[in-house]
Short mmCIF file of C-alpha atoms in Angstrom, two decimals:
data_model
loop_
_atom_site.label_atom_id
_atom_site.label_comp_id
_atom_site.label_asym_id
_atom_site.label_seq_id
_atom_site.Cartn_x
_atom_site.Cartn_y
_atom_site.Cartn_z
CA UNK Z 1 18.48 -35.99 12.28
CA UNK Z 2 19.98 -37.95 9.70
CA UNK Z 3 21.14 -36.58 5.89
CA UNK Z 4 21.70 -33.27 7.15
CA UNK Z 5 25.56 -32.86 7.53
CA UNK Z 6 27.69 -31.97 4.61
CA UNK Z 7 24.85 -30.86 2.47
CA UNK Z 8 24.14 -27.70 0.70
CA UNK Z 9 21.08 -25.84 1.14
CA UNK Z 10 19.31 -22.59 -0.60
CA UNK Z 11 17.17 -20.68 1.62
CA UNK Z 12 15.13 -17.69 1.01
CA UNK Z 13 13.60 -15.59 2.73
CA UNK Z 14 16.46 -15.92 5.40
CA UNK Z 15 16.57 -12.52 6.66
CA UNK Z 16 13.97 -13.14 9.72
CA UNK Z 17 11.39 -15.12 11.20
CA UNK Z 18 11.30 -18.47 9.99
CA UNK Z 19 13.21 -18.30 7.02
CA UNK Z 20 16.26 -17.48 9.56
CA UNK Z 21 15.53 -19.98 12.14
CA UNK Z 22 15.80 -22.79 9.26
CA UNK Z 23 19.13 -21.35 8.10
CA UNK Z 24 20.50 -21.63 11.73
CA UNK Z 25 18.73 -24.99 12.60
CA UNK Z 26 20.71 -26.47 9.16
CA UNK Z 27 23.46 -24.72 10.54
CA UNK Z 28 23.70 -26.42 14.08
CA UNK Z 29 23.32 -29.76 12.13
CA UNK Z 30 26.26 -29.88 10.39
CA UNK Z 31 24.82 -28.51 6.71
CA UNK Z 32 28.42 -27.92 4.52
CA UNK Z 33 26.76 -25.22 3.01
CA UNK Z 34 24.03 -22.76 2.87
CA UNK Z 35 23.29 -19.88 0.07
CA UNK Z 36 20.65 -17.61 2.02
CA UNK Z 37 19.00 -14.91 0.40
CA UNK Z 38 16.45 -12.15 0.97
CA UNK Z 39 15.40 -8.28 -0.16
CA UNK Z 40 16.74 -7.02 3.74
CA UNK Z 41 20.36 -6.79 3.47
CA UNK Z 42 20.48 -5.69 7.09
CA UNK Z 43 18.85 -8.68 8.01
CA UNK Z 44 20.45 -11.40 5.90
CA UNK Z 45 23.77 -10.12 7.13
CA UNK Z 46 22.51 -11.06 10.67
CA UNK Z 47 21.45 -14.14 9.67
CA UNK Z 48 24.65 -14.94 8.26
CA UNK Z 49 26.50 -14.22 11.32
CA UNK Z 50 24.43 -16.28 13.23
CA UNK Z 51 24.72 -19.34 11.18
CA UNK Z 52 28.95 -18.80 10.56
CA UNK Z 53 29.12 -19.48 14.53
CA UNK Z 54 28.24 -22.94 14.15
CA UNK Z 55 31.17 -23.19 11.59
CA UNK Z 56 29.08 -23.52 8.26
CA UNK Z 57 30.20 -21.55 5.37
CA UNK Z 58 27.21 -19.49 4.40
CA UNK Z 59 26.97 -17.53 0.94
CA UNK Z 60 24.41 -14.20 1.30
CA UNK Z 61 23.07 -12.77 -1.82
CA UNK Z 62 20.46 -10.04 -2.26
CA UNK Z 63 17.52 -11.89 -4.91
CA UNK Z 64 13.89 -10.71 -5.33
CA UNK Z 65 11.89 -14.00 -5.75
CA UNK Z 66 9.63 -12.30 -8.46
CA UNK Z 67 12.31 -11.89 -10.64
CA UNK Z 68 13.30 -15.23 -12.51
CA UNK Z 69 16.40 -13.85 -13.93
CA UNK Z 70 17.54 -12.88 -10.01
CA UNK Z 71 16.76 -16.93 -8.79
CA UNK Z 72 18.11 -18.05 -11.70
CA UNK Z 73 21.39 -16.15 -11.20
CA UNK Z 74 21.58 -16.93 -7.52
CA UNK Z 75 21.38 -20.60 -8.23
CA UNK Z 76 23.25 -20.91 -10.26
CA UNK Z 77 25.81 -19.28 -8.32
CA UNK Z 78 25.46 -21.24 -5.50
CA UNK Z 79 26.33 -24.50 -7.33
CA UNK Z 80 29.43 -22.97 -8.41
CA UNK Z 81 30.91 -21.90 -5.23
CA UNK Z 82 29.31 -25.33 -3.16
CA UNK Z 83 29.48 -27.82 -6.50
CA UNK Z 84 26.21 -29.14 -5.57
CA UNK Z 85 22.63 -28.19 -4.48
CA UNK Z 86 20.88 -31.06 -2.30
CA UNK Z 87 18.12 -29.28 -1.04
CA UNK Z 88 16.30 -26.19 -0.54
CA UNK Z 89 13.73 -23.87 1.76
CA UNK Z 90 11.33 -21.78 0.09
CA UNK Z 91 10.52 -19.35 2.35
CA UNK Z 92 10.25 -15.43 1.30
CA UNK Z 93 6.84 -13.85 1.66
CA UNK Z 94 4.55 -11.11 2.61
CA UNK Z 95 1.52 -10.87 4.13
CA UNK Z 96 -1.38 -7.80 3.96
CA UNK Z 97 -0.59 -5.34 2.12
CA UNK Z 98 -4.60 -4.91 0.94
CA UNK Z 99 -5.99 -3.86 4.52
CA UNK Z 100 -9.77 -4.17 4.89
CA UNK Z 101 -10.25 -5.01 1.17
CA UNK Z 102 -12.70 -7.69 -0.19
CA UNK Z 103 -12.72 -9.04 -4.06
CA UNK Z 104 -14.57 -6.44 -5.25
CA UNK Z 105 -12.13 -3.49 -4.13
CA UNK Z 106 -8.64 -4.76 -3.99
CA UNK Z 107 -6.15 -2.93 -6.03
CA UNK Z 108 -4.86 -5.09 -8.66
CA UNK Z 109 -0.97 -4.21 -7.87
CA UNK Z 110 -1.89 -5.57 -4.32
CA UNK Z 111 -3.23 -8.85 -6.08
CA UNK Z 112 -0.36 -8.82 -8.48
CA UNK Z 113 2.72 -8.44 -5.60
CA UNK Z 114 0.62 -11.20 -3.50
CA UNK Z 115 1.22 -13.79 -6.25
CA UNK Z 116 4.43 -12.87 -7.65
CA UNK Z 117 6.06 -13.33 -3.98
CA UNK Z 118 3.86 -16.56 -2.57
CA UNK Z 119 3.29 -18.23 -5.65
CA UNK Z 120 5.61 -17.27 -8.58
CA UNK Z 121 8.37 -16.66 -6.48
CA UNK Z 122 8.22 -20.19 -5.08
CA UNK Z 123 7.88 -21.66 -8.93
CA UNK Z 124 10.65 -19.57 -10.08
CA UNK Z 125 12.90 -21.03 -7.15
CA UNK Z 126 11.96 -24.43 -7.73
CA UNK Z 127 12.09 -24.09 -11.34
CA UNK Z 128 16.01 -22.89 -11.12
CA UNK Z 129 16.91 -25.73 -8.44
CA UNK Z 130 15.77 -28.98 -9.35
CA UNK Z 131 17.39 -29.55 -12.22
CA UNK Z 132 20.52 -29.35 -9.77
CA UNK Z 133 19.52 -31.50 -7.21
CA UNK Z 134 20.89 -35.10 -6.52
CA UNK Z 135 18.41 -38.16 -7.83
CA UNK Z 136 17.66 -39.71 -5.59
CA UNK Z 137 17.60 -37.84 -2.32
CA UNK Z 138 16.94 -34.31 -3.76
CA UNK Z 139 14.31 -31.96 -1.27
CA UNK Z 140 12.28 -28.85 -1.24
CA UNK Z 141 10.13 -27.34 1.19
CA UNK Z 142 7.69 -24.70 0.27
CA UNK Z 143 6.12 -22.55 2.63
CA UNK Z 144 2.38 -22.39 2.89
CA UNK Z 145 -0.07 -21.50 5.60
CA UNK Z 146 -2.99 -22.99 7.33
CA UNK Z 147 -4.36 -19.97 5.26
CA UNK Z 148 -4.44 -22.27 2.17
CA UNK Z 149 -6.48 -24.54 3.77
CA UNK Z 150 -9.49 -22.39 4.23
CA UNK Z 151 -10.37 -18.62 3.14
CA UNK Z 152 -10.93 -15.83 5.42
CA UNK Z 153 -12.96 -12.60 5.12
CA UNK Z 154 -10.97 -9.83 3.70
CA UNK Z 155 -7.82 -12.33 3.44
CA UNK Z 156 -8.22 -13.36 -0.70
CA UNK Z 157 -4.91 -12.44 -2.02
CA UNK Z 158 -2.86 -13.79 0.74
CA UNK Z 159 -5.27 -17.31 1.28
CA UNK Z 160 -5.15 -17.34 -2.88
CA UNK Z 161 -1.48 -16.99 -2.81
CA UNK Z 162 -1.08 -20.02 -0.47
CA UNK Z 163 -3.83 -22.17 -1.65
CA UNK Z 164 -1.55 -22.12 -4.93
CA UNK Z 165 2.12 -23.20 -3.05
CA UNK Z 166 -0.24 -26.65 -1.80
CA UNK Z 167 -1.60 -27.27 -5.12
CA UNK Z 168 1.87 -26.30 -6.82
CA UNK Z 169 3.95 -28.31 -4.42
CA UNK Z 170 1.99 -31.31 -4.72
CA UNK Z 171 2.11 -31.04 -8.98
CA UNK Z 172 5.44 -30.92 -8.84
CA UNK Z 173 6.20 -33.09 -6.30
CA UNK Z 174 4.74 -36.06 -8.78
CA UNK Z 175 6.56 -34.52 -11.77
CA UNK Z 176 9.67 -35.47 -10.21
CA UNK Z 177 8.81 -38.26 -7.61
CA UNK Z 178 10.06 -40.89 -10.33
CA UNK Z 179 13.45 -39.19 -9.81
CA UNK Z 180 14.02 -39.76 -6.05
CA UNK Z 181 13.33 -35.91 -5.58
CA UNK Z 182 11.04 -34.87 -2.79
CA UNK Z 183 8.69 -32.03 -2.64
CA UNK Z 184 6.86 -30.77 0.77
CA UNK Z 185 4.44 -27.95 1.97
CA UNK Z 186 4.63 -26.69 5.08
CA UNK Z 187 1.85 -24.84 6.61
CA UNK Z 188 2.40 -22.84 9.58
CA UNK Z 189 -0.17 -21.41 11.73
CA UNK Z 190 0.02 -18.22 14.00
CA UNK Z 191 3.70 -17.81 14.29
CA UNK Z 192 5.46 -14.91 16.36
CA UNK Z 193 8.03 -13.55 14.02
CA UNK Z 194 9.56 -10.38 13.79
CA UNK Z 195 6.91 -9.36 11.10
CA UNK Z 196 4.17 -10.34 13.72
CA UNK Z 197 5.65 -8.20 16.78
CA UNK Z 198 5.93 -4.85 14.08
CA UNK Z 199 2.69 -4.81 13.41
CA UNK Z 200 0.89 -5.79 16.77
CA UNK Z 201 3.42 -2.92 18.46
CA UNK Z 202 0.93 -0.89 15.68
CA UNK Z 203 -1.92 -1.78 16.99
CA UNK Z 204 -2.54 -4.36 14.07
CA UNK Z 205 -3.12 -8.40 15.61
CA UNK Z 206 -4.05 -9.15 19.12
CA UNK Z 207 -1.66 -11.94 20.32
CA UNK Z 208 -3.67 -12.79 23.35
CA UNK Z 209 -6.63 -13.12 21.08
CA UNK Z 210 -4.67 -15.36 18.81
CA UNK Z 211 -3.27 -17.65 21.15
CA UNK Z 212 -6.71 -18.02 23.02
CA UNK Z 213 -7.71 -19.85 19.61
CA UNK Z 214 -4.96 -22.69 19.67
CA UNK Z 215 -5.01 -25.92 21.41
CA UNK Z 216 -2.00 -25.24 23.27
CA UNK Z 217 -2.84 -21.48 24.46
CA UNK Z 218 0.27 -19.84 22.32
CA UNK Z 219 1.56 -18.87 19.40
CA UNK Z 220 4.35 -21.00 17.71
CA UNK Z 221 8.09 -19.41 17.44
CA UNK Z 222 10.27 -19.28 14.10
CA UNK Z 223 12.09 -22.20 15.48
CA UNK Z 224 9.35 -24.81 16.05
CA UNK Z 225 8.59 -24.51 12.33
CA UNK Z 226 12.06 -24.30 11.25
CA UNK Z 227 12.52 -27.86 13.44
CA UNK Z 228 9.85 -29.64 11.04
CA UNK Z 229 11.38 -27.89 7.82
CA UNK Z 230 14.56 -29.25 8.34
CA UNK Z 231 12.59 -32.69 9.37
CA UNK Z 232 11.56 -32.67 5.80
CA UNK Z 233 14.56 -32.00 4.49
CA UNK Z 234 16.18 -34.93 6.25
CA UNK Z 235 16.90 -38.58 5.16
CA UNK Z 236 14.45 -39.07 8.17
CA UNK Z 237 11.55 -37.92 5.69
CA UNK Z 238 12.64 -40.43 2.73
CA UNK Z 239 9.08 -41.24 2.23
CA UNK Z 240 7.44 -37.92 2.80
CA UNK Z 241 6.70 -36.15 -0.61
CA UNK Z 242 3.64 -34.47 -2.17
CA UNK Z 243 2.27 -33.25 1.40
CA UNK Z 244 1.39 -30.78 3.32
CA UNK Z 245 3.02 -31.11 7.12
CA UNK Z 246 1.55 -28.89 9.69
CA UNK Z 247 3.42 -26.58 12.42
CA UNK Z 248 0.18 -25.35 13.79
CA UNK Z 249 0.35 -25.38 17.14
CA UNK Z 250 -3.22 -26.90 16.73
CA UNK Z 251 -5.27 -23.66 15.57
CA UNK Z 252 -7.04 -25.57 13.08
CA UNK Z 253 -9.93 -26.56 15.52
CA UNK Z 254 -13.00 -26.30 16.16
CA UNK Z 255 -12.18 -23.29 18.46
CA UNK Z 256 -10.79 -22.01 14.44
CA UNK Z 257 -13.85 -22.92 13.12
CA UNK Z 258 -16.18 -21.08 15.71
CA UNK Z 259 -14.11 -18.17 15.15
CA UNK Z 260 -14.91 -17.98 11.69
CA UNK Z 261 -18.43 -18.77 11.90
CA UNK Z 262 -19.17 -16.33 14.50
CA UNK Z 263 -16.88 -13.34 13.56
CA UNK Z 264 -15.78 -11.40 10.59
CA UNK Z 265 -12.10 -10.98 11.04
CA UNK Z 266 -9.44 -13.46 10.42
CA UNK Z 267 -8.35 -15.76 12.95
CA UNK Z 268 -7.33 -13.56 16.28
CA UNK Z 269 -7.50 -10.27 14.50
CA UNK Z 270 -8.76 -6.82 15.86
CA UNK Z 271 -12.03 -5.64 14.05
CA UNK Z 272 -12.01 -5.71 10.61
CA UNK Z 273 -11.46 -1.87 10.31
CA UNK Z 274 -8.14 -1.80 12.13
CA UNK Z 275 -6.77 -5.37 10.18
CA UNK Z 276 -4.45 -6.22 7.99
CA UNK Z 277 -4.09 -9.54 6.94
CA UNK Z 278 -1.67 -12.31 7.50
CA UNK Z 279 0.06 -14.24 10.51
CA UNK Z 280 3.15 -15.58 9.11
#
């Protein structure tokens, strides 16, 4: 994968799932740099480790998306200990948090921390990097879901929330296209992250349910997604911008579609009583 080596990369979300697969996958191509960041200390510090072994010099820092003044901070940071910012994963989110809600009943502080994490977070991040990265061959990835593609019974924060990173990406992406800087979505599907396994251990998805709805009879892993980021952040991808790339593992079909037609949960839940919301 070409463009990859020597290059400096800002990652959030890097503590787990496929915020930390990306981190190690820039790692193990050669990436000069990376500046990783996430609310789990615990887990950032494992993701560090991980990444140092394949000889990269990684900078961890502790940033809340939400806060502008945190991303602006850590940014800017990172260009002073690397020099130089060529590219960046926006990764950090949550998912559920409203349980069996619907529009008329959700809390508005479960609205409010959907947003500010999916969508403001990702604006905030992008906001504080671009004006850093190289023109040309600048690139960001934001990370969506197959979610905003299509709403889902008791789902509107989260679906809302990633509706907006598409339609955000793809703004900005022709803000800044004139500039040689490229901007991509990335829209996983049912993924098994660490997230995932917590709450099914609960009692809360139903993997086997879930992977009975793909094309391919499985759930995707952090690193199949994390493959395609870093695709997208390659020279490889020099005339990929605006878009919205799919790791999917093929679950929107009409298997999907059936689903949703003939049941009220979201894609591979368990009833709608015992759900929360979100695969990523």
């Amino acid at each position: 994968m070409s463009g990859i080596k020597g290059r400096v990369y800002a990652i959030t979300g890097a503590a787990s799932g496929i915020g930390r697969a990306s981190a190690i996958r820039l790692a193990e191509l050669g990436a000069g740099g990376l500046a990783i960041c996430d609310v789990n200390i615990e887990g950032l510090d494992k993701t560090k480790e991980l990444c140092s072994l394949a000889g990269t010099k990684v900078v961890a820092s502790t940033v809340d998306v939400r806060s502008q003044q945190q991303v602006q901070k850590w940014i800017d940071n990172t260009v002073a200990e690397f020099g130089r910012l060529d590219g960046a994963a926006n990764i950090a989110g949550i998912a559920g948090g409203a349980g069996d809600t619907t529009c008329a009943t959700i809390e508005e502080s479960d609205w409010d921390r959907m947003m500010d994490v999916n969508l403001k977070g990702v604006m905030w991040c992008m906001r504080a990097q671009i004006p850093h990265l190289p023109r040309p061959g600048g690139a960001i990835v934001n990370i969506s879901s197959t979610s905003g593609l299509r709403g889902f019974p008791h789902n509107a924060a989260y679906s809302s929330s990633k509706f907006g990173v598409i339609g955000l990406t793809s703004s900005v992406a022709g803000e800044f296209g004139a500039e040689g800087i490229r901007i991509n979505s990335l829209l996983p599907g049912p993924i098994r992250t660490e997230m995932f396994e917590a709450g099914e251990a609960k009692g809360l998805f139903d993997s086997e349910k879930i992977s009975k709805l793909t094309c391919l009879g499985r759930m995707g892993k952090p690193d199949e997604v994390a493959k395609v980021l870093c695709f997208l952040l390659s020279d490889d991808a020099s005339y990929v911008t605006g878009g919205e790339s799919f790791s999917s593992i093929g679950n929107v079909s009409q298997r999907f579609d059936t689903f949703q037609r003939n049941g009220p949960s979201m894609v591979g839940m368990l009833p709608a009583e015992e759900r929360i919301t979100g695969l990523r």
